[in-house]
């Protein structure tokens, strides 16, 4: 039975790996077999499934908001080219109530303008071409600006994903280097634990989480970590890390110091060797990726640009609503035979103009509002549920990869490598 201090980042392995690991028990080995140890110190801390395969009977850990289980990238892209795309509401731009409220007030404005136009006797003297220009002169300009904003937002989103994945790849690469050099188990476990701890702390610091608790952000982050991975950090380590806001980055200072100590002890090649330089490059890559993630998440697009774009979209919606209301009022005036029915013969022309004006002045602004919402969501990859990066999935995959790599490295047909003589 393992002690309570056993690393908590190991997750359950599949039966095939377990069977292969059991074969290793027939050969003498001084180190204990990993498969004979509990992969988690507490069974109640088993990882939760999430996303599209979430088990309905399981609950999200206390202190973590339910959107940590939402994966905005888990969808069938082949359905996007079919009519079934109209039936997909969850996670789309159409489930934002602010868009529908804005369009509701646009409809109210249109009917108000239509009523005023209907009461005005000289409304039919207005040329329809002038009305169409009123509602459409901003459409092309707004569409172009939204296209630029969407392109920059997608670049920002992919940049955050790439930087976060580089951090996790650095942890995998460090574990691979230690396995190739035959470093002692407790050293390898410590380095992997520091890397996974850094990833968890970065994830918890970037996600807003449960807003119901009025706790300082740093204390809330550590509270969540203790609930989901209680044995990932030692008490003396927590005491030191609590003093610093960006502790997830400073952990790699410990990693660099430990690597240097191991080099001086002869556990890994000396500092002048290319291998040592490669290991230090892994540490620098992890630190740089954390800096990139934080920069892309904190540094937003300039306020003057986003605010002006938002105002243009709303003004375009207002102008189009007024345009549609005028045409609607004119059509009602002709349809009801007002002004002695002088324009009754032009009723079909007004109805067709009303239909065209509906699509141009109501549908297009609605799509622009949805596109603006998409741009804002994508520009903040760790804030909004509909576009958040599935970092929780990435970290759990990292834990699984480290556990699998440990078992595979301990169960080989040849003697394990050993650099230290």
Short mmCIF file of C-alpha atoms in Angstrom, two decimals:
data_model
loop_
_atom_site.label_atom_id
_atom_site.label_comp_id
_atom_site.label_asym_id
_atom_site.label_seq_id
_atom_site.Cartn_x
_atom_site.Cartn_y
_atom_site.Cartn_z
CA UNK A 1 0.00 0.00 0.00
CA UNK A 2 1.58 3.29 -1.01
CA UNK A 3 1.95 6.19 1.36
CA UNK A 4 -0.30 9.23 1.25
CA UNK A 5 2.52 11.22 -0.28
CA UNK A 6 2.42 9.24 -3.52
CA UNK A 7 2.32 11.46 -6.61
CA UNK A 8 -1.23 12.35 -7.55
CA UNK A 9 -0.70 13.00 -11.23
CA UNK A 10 -0.72 9.34 -12.28
CA UNK A 11 -4.00 8.30 -13.88
CA UNK A 12 -5.40 4.87 -14.59
CA UNK A 13 -3.71 2.89 -17.37
CA UNK A 14 -5.36 0.49 -19.76
CA UNK A 15 -5.35 -3.27 -19.29
CA UNK A 16 -2.80 -3.95 -21.99
CA UNK A 17 -0.17 -1.76 -20.37
CA UNK A 18 -0.96 -3.28 -16.99
CA UNK A 19 -0.52 -6.83 -18.34
CA UNK A 20 2.79 -5.95 -19.94
CA UNK A 21 3.98 -4.34 -16.72
CA UNK A 22 3.07 -7.47 -14.78
CA UNK A 23 5.61 -9.44 -16.83
CA UNK A 24 8.37 -7.26 -15.44
CA UNK A 25 7.74 -8.60 -11.96
CA UNK A 26 9.46 -11.89 -12.90
CA UNK A 27 12.82 -10.14 -13.30
CA UNK A 28 14.83 -8.75 -10.40
CA UNK A 29 14.59 -4.98 -10.09
CA UNK A 30 15.59 -2.86 -7.18
CA UNK A 31 12.98 -0.18 -7.82
CA UNK A 32 9.31 -0.98 -7.08
CA UNK A 33 6.95 -1.73 -9.94
CA UNK A 34 4.78 1.25 -10.71
CA UNK A 35 1.81 -0.94 -11.60
CA UNK A 36 1.78 -2.32 -8.05
CA UNK A 37 1.31 1.16 -6.67
CA UNK A 38 -1.90 3.13 -6.54
CA UNK A 39 -1.84 5.64 -9.34
CA UNK A 40 -3.83 8.08 -7.24
CA UNK A 41 -3.35 8.49 -3.53
CA UNK A 42 -7.08 8.79 -2.99
CA UNK A 43 -9.67 6.91 -5.03
CA UNK A 44 -12.06 9.79 -4.64
CA UNK A 45 -9.69 11.89 -6.76
CA UNK A 46 -10.25 9.86 -9.94
CA UNK A 47 -10.24 12.18 -12.97
CA UNK A 48 -13.62 13.29 -14.23
CA UNK A 49 -14.61 12.71 -17.80
CA UNK A 50 -15.78 15.76 -19.64
CA UNK A 51 -16.96 17.28 -22.86
CA UNK A 52 -19.10 15.18 -25.16
CA UNK A 53 -18.38 11.97 -23.19
CA UNK A 54 -19.15 13.34 -19.75
CA UNK A 55 -20.82 10.84 -17.43
CA UNK A 56 -24.15 12.24 -16.20
CA UNK A 57 -23.70 10.75 -12.74
CA UNK A 58 -20.44 12.55 -12.01
CA UNK A 59 -20.12 16.08 -10.70
CA UNK A 60 -17.60 18.77 -11.37
CA UNK A 61 -15.11 19.22 -8.49
CA UNK A 62 -16.12 21.85 -5.95
CA UNK A 63 -14.75 25.27 -6.79
CA UNK A 64 -14.41 24.53 -10.50
CA UNK A 65 -17.02 26.07 -12.73
CA UNK A 66 -18.97 23.71 -14.96
CA UNK A 67 -17.47 25.23 -18.12
CA UNK A 68 -14.15 23.60 -17.25
CA UNK A 69 -15.79 20.44 -18.61
CA UNK A 70 -16.88 22.10 -21.86
CA UNK A 71 -14.75 21.44 -24.92
CA UNK A 72 -15.37 23.97 -27.68
CA UNK A 73 -13.33 21.87 -30.13
CA UNK A 74 -15.23 18.57 -29.65
CA UNK A 75 -17.66 18.60 -32.57
CA UNK A 76 -18.19 16.82 -35.85
CA UNK A 77 -16.89 19.20 -38.49
CA UNK A 78 -18.52 17.17 -41.28
CA UNK A 79 -21.94 18.37 -40.08
CA UNK A 80 -21.00 22.00 -40.69
CA UNK A 81 -21.64 21.64 -44.42
CA UNK A 82 -25.14 20.17 -43.97
CA UNK A 83 -28.50 21.62 -43.00
CA UNK A 84 -28.05 20.15 -39.53
CA UNK A 85 -25.88 23.15 -38.70
CA UNK A 86 -29.10 25.16 -38.18
CA UNK A 87 -30.07 22.76 -35.38
CA UNK A 88 -26.84 23.28 -33.41
CA UNK A 89 -27.48 25.90 -30.76
CA UNK A 90 -25.35 24.96 -27.76
CA UNK A 91 -21.94 26.55 -28.00
CA UNK A 92 -22.90 28.67 -31.02
CA UNK A 93 -23.37 32.41 -31.30
CA UNK A 94 -27.14 32.03 -31.31
CA UNK A 95 -27.34 31.11 -27.61
CA UNK A 96 -26.20 34.60 -26.60
CA UNK A 97 -29.24 36.43 -25.22
CA UNK A 98 -27.62 39.85 -25.74
CA UNK A 99 -27.82 39.40 -29.52
CA UNK A 100 -31.51 38.55 -29.36
CA UNK A 101 -32.20 41.48 -27.02
CA UNK A 102 -30.45 43.86 -29.39
CA UNK A 103 -32.47 42.59 -32.33
CA UNK A 104 -35.66 42.78 -30.27
CA UNK A 105 -35.11 46.50 -29.68
CA UNK A 106 -34.23 46.89 -33.37
CA UNK A 107 -37.62 45.38 -34.26
CA UNK A 108 -39.34 47.69 -31.76
CA UNK A 109 -37.58 50.65 -33.40
CA UNK A 110 -38.65 49.45 -36.86
CA UNK A 111 -42.32 49.19 -35.85
CA UNK A 112 -42.17 52.61 -34.21
CA UNK A 113 -40.74 54.14 -37.38
CA UNK A 114 -43.31 52.24 -39.44
CA UNK A 115 -46.14 53.67 -37.33
CA UNK A 116 -44.78 57.20 -37.68
CA UNK A 117 -44.36 56.72 -41.43
CA UNK A 118 -47.91 55.40 -41.74
CA UNK A 119 -49.26 58.51 -40.00
CA UNK A 120 -47.30 60.84 -42.27
CA UNK A 121 -49.20 61.69 -45.42
CA UNK A 122 -46.15 62.59 -47.46
CA UNK A 123 -44.33 59.31 -46.81
CA UNK A 124 -45.01 57.95 -50.29
CA UNK A 125 -43.07 60.85 -51.79
CA UNK A 126 -39.83 59.37 -50.47
CA UNK A 127 -37.79 57.54 -53.11
CA UNK A 128 -37.09 53.90 -52.29
CA UNK A 129 -33.51 54.12 -53.62
CA UNK A 130 -32.67 56.75 -51.01
CA UNK A 131 -34.05 54.53 -48.24
CA UNK A 132 -31.94 51.57 -49.34
CA UNK A 133 -28.79 53.70 -49.31
CA UNK A 134 -29.60 54.77 -45.74
CA UNK A 135 -29.40 51.20 -44.49
CA UNK A 136 -26.67 49.73 -46.64
CA UNK A 137 -23.91 52.35 -46.89
CA UNK A 138 -22.20 50.98 -43.72
CA UNK A 139 -22.68 47.27 -44.45
CA UNK A 140 -19.56 46.78 -46.57
CA UNK A 141 -17.33 48.83 -44.27
CA UNK A 142 -18.55 47.05 -41.12
CA UNK A 143 -18.16 43.66 -42.78
CA UNK A 144 -14.56 44.44 -43.73
CA UNK A 145 -13.65 45.56 -40.20
CA UNK A 146 -15.28 42.47 -38.70
CA UNK A 147 -13.27 40.30 -41.07
CA UNK A 148 -10.02 41.88 -39.86
CA UNK A 149 -11.03 41.48 -36.22
CA UNK A 150 -12.00 37.84 -36.76
CA UNK A 151 -8.68 37.07 -38.45
CA UNK A 152 -6.67 38.63 -35.61
CA UNK A 153 -8.82 36.86 -33.01
CA UNK A 154 -8.27 33.46 -34.61
CA UNK A 155 -4.52 34.13 -34.77
CA UNK A 156 -4.61 35.00 -31.08
CA UNK A 157 -6.61 31.84 -30.24
CA UNK A 158 -4.27 29.51 -32.14
CA UNK A 159 -1.27 31.28 -30.60
CA UNK A 160 -2.60 30.57 -27.10
CA UNK A 161 -3.19 26.92 -27.97
CA UNK A 162 0.29 26.57 -29.42
CA UNK A 163 1.96 28.21 -26.41
CA UNK A 164 0.01 26.08 -23.92
CA UNK A 165 0.83 22.90 -25.83
CA UNK A 166 4.51 23.88 -25.86
CA UNK A 167 4.44 23.99 -22.06
CA UNK A 168 2.98 20.49 -21.90
CA UNK A 169 5.41 19.23 -24.55
CA UNK A 170 8.27 20.60 -22.44
CA UNK A 171 7.12 18.41 -19.53
CA UNK A 172 6.97 15.37 -21.82
CA UNK A 173 10.39 16.14 -23.29
CA UNK A 174 11.92 16.55 -19.82
CA UNK A 175 10.53 13.17 -18.76
CA UNK A 176 11.89 11.59 -21.95
CA UNK A 177 15.35 13.04 -21.34
CA UNK A 178 15.41 11.74 -17.78
CA UNK A 179 14.31 8.28 -18.97
CA UNK A 180 17.01 8.19 -21.63
CA UNK A 181 19.69 9.13 -19.09
CA UNK A 182 18.45 6.62 -16.51
CA UNK A 183 17.92 9.20 -13.78
CA UNK A 184 16.70 7.93 -10.41
CA UNK A 185 12.95 7.51 -10.04
CA UNK A 186 12.48 10.15 -7.37
CA UNK A 187 14.33 12.75 -9.46
CA UNK A 188 12.22 12.01 -12.54
CA UNK A 189 9.03 12.10 -10.49
CA UNK A 190 9.99 15.44 -8.97
CA UNK A 191 10.70 17.04 -12.34
CA UNK A 192 7.46 15.71 -13.83
CA UNK A 193 5.51 16.79 -10.77
CA UNK A 194 6.88 20.32 -11.02
CA UNK A 195 5.97 20.49 -14.69
CA UNK A 196 2.41 19.24 -14.16
CA UNK A 197 2.01 21.52 -11.13
CA UNK A 198 3.00 24.47 -13.30
CA UNK A 199 0.43 23.49 -15.94
CA UNK A 200 -2.35 23.12 -13.35
CA UNK A 201 -1.57 26.45 -11.70
CA UNK A 202 -1.48 28.21 -15.07
CA UNK A 203 -4.81 26.64 -16.03
CA UNK A 204 -6.47 27.63 -12.75
CA UNK A 205 -5.11 31.18 -12.89
CA UNK A 206 -6.40 31.77 -16.43
CA UNK A 207 -9.91 30.41 -15.84
CA UNK A 208 -12.24 32.66 -13.82
CA UNK A 209 -13.99 29.71 -12.18
CA UNK A 210 -16.76 30.05 -9.61
CA UNK A 211 -17.60 33.70 -9.13
CA UNK A 212 -19.78 33.00 -6.12
CA UNK A 213 -16.84 32.83 -3.73
CA UNK A 214 -15.44 36.21 -2.88
CA UNK A 215 -11.91 34.96 -2.22
CA UNK A 216 -8.68 36.47 -3.49
CA UNK A 217 -7.74 34.98 -6.82
CA UNK A 218 -4.49 33.46 -5.54
CA UNK A 219 -6.16 31.77 -2.56
CA UNK A 220 -8.99 30.54 -4.76
CA UNK A 221 -6.51 29.01 -7.19
CA UNK A 222 -4.74 27.07 -4.45
CA UNK A 223 -8.07 26.02 -2.95
CA UNK A 224 -9.11 24.47 -6.25
CA UNK A 225 -5.75 22.75 -6.65
CA UNK A 226 -6.00 21.15 -3.22
CA UNK A 227 -9.41 19.74 -4.10
CA UNK A 228 -8.52 18.22 -7.47
CA UNK A 229 -4.82 17.33 -6.97
CA UNK A 230 -4.16 17.40 -3.19
CA UNK A 231 -0.78 15.60 -3.31
CA UNK A 232 0.70 17.46 -6.26
CA UNK A 233 2.49 20.00 -4.07
CA UNK A 234 4.28 19.56 -0.77
CA UNK A 235 3.40 21.82 2.21
CA UNK A 236 6.81 23.49 2.29
CA UNK A 237 6.63 24.09 -1.47
CA UNK A 238 3.16 25.60 -1.19
CA UNK A 239 4.36 27.97 1.53
CA UNK A 240 7.04 29.33 -0.79
CA UNK A 241 4.85 29.49 -3.89
CA UNK A 242 1.99 31.28 -2.11
CA UNK A 243 4.17 34.36 -1.80
CA UNK A 244 4.24 34.91 -5.55
CA UNK A 245 1.39 35.68 -7.91
CA UNK A 246 2.98 34.04 -10.96
CA UNK A 247 4.15 30.94 -9.10
CA UNK A 248 3.41 28.73 -12.12
CA UNK A 249 6.36 30.35 -13.93
CA UNK A 250 8.70 30.45 -10.94
CA UNK A 251 8.39 26.68 -10.52
CA UNK A 252 10.66 26.31 -13.53
CA UNK A 253 13.36 28.12 -11.57
CA UNK A 254 13.31 25.13 -9.23
CA UNK A 255 13.52 22.83 -12.24
CA UNK A 256 16.56 24.70 -13.61
CA UNK A 257 18.24 24.63 -10.20
CA UNK A 258 17.57 20.91 -9.79
CA UNK A 259 18.96 20.22 -13.25
CA UNK A 260 22.14 22.07 -12.35
CA UNK A 261 22.47 20.14 -9.10
CA UNK A 262 21.98 16.85 -10.92
CA UNK A 263 24.68 17.82 -13.40
CA UNK A 264 27.15 18.56 -10.62
CA UNK A 265 26.27 15.27 -8.93
CA UNK A 266 26.97 13.35 -12.11
CA UNK A 267 23.38 12.19 -12.59
CA UNK A 268 23.22 13.84 -16.02
CA UNK A 269 25.96 15.03 -18.41
CA UNK A 270 28.06 18.04 -17.32
CA UNK A 271 27.10 21.62 -18.03
CA UNK A 272 29.49 21.94 -20.97
CA UNK A 273 27.84 19.06 -22.83
CA UNK A 274 25.23 19.40 -25.62
CA UNK A 275 22.85 17.17 -23.67
CA UNK A 276 22.80 19.57 -20.73
CA UNK A 277 22.19 22.45 -23.15
CA UNK A 278 19.27 20.56 -24.63
CA UNK A 279 17.74 20.04 -21.19
CA UNK A 280 18.12 23.73 -20.33
CA UNK A 281 16.50 24.60 -23.67
CA UNK A 282 13.47 22.56 -22.57
CA UNK A 283 13.26 24.64 -19.38
CA UNK A 284 13.54 27.87 -21.38
CA UNK A 285 10.86 26.66 -23.80
CA UNK A 286 8.47 26.00 -20.91
CA UNK A 287 9.13 29.39 -19.34
CA UNK A 288 8.75 31.15 -22.69
CA UNK A 289 5.48 29.37 -23.44
CA UNK A 290 4.04 30.48 -20.09
CA UNK A 291 5.02 34.06 -20.88
CA UNK A 292 3.38 33.82 -24.32
CA UNK A 293 0.14 32.42 -22.91
CA UNK A 294 -0.07 35.14 -20.28
CA UNK A 295 0.73 37.88 -22.80
CA UNK A 296 -1.88 36.76 -25.32
CA UNK A 297 -4.49 36.40 -22.60
CA UNK A 298 -3.86 39.70 -20.81
CA UNK A 299 -2.99 42.03 -23.71
CA UNK A 300 -6.27 42.62 -25.52
CA UNK A 301 -6.95 44.49 -28.72
CA UNK A 302 -6.86 48.28 -28.21
CA UNK A 303 -10.04 49.61 -26.59
CA UNK A 304 -10.43 52.36 -29.17
CA UNK A 305 -10.56 49.76 -31.98
CA UNK A 306 -12.97 47.31 -30.34
CA UNK A 307 -15.22 50.09 -28.99
CA UNK A 308 -15.39 51.86 -32.35
CA UNK A 309 -16.15 48.59 -34.12
CA UNK A 310 -18.92 47.83 -31.63
CA UNK A 311 -20.44 51.29 -32.11
CA UNK A 312 -20.31 50.90 -35.89
CA UNK A 313 -22.12 47.56 -35.71
CA UNK A 314 -24.81 48.99 -33.43
CA UNK A 315 -25.22 52.16 -35.52
CA UNK A 316 -25.50 50.01 -38.63
CA UNK A 317 -28.22 48.00 -36.89
CA UNK A 318 -30.10 51.18 -35.95
CA UNK A 319 -29.92 52.67 -39.45
CA UNK A 320 -31.09 49.43 -41.02
CA UNK A 321 -33.96 49.19 -38.53
CA UNK A 322 -35.04 52.74 -39.44
CA UNK A 323 -34.79 51.91 -43.15
CA UNK A 324 -36.89 48.78 -42.75
CA UNK A 325 -39.45 50.68 -40.66
CA UNK A 326 -39.90 53.35 -43.34
CA UNK A 327 -40.46 50.77 -46.07
CA UNK A 328 -42.84 48.83 -43.80
CA UNK A 329 -44.86 51.99 -43.10
CA UNK A 330 -45.04 52.87 -46.79
CA UNK A 331 -46.16 49.35 -47.68
CA UNK A 332 -48.89 49.41 -45.02
CA UNK A 333 -50.07 52.79 -46.29
CA UNK A 334 -50.44 51.42 -49.82
CA UNK A 335 -51.99 48.12 -48.65
CA UNK A 336 -54.69 49.84 -46.57
CA UNK A 337 -55.64 52.18 -49.43
CA UNK A 338 -54.69 55.36 -47.64
CA UNK A 339 -54.55 58.58 -49.71
CA UNK A 340 -57.58 57.48 -51.76
CA UNK A 341 -55.78 54.42 -53.16
CA UNK A 342 -53.67 56.40 -55.60
CA UNK A 343 -50.79 53.91 -55.32
CA UNK A 344 -52.82 50.68 -55.16
CA UNK A 345 -51.40 49.52 -58.48
CA UNK A 346 -47.87 49.68 -56.99
CA UNK A 347 -48.71 47.32 -54.09
CA UNK A 348 -46.78 44.36 -55.53
CA UNK A 349 -43.76 46.59 -56.04
CA UNK A 350 -43.86 47.74 -52.41
CA UNK A 351 -44.29 44.17 -51.12
CA UNK A 352 -41.22 43.00 -53.05
CA UNK A 353 -39.24 45.99 -51.77
CA UNK A 354 -40.34 45.19 -48.22
CA UNK A 355 -39.19 41.59 -48.58
CA UNK A 356 -35.81 42.62 -49.95
CA UNK A 357 -35.45 45.28 -47.26
CA UNK A 358 -36.14 42.67 -44.57
CA UNK A 359 -33.20 40.51 -45.63
CA UNK A 360 -30.86 43.45 -46.17
CA UNK A 361 -31.82 45.57 -43.15
CA UNK A 362 -32.72 42.92 -40.54
CA UNK A 363 -30.98 39.63 -41.38
CA UNK A 364 -27.59 41.10 -42.32
CA UNK A 365 -27.26 43.28 -39.16
CA UNK A 366 -28.24 40.23 -37.09
CA UNK A 367 -25.41 38.25 -38.67
CA UNK A 368 -23.01 41.13 -38.04
CA UNK A 369 -23.98 41.16 -34.35
CA UNK A 370 -23.38 37.41 -34.17
CA UNK A 371 -20.01 37.79 -35.90
CA UNK A 372 -18.98 40.54 -33.45
CA UNK A 373 -19.88 38.24 -30.57
CA UNK A 374 -17.79 35.45 -32.12
CA UNK A 375 -14.80 37.78 -32.53
CA UNK A 376 -14.96 38.93 -28.91
CA UNK A 377 -15.28 35.36 -27.62
CA UNK A 378 -12.39 34.03 -29.68
CA UNK A 379 -10.14 36.94 -28.71
CA UNK A 380 -10.28 35.74 -25.07
CA UNK A 381 -9.49 31.99 -25.23
CA UNK A 382 -9.68 31.41 -21.45
CA UNK A 383 -12.64 33.65 -20.58
CA UNK A 384 -15.73 32.72 -22.57
CA UNK A 385 -17.21 29.25 -22.44
CA UNK A 386 -18.09 29.04 -26.14
CA UNK A 387 -14.48 29.52 -27.27
CA UNK A 388 -12.35 28.48 -24.30
CA UNK A 389 -9.31 26.32 -24.94
CA UNK A 390 -9.78 22.76 -23.57
CA UNK A 391 -6.73 23.14 -21.34
CA UNK A 392 -8.17 20.73 -18.78
CA UNK A 393 -8.26 18.01 -21.41
CA UNK A 394 -4.68 18.77 -22.42
CA UNK A 395 -3.42 18.52 -18.82
CA UNK A 396 -5.20 15.23 -18.19
CA UNK A 397 -3.73 13.90 -21.41
CA UNK A 398 -0.30 14.98 -20.18
CA UNK A 399 -0.79 13.10 -16.91
CA UNK A 400 -1.81 10.00 -18.82
CA UNK A 401 1.19 10.29 -21.16
CA UNK A 402 3.64 10.65 -18.27
CA UNK A 403 2.17 7.64 -16.47
CA UNK A 404 2.24 5.53 -19.64
CA UNK A 405 5.81 6.61 -20.45
CA UNK A 406 6.91 5.67 -16.92
CA UNK A 407 5.47 2.18 -17.25
CA UNK A 408 6.90 1.67 -20.72
CA UNK A 409 10.35 2.79 -19.56
CA UNK A 410 10.27 0.40 -16.60
CA UNK A 411 9.24 -2.60 -18.70
CA UNK A 412 11.84 -3.23 -21.41
CA UNK A 413 13.62 -6.36 -22.61
CA UNK A 414 17.00 -4.70 -22.13
CA UNK A 415 18.67 -3.21 -19.10
CA UNK A 416 17.63 0.32 -18.30
CA UNK A 417 20.20 2.98 -19.30
CA UNK A 418 22.23 4.58 -16.56
CA UNK A 419 24.44 7.64 -17.06
CA UNK A 420 25.58 7.92 -13.45
CA UNK A 421 28.42 5.48 -12.80
#
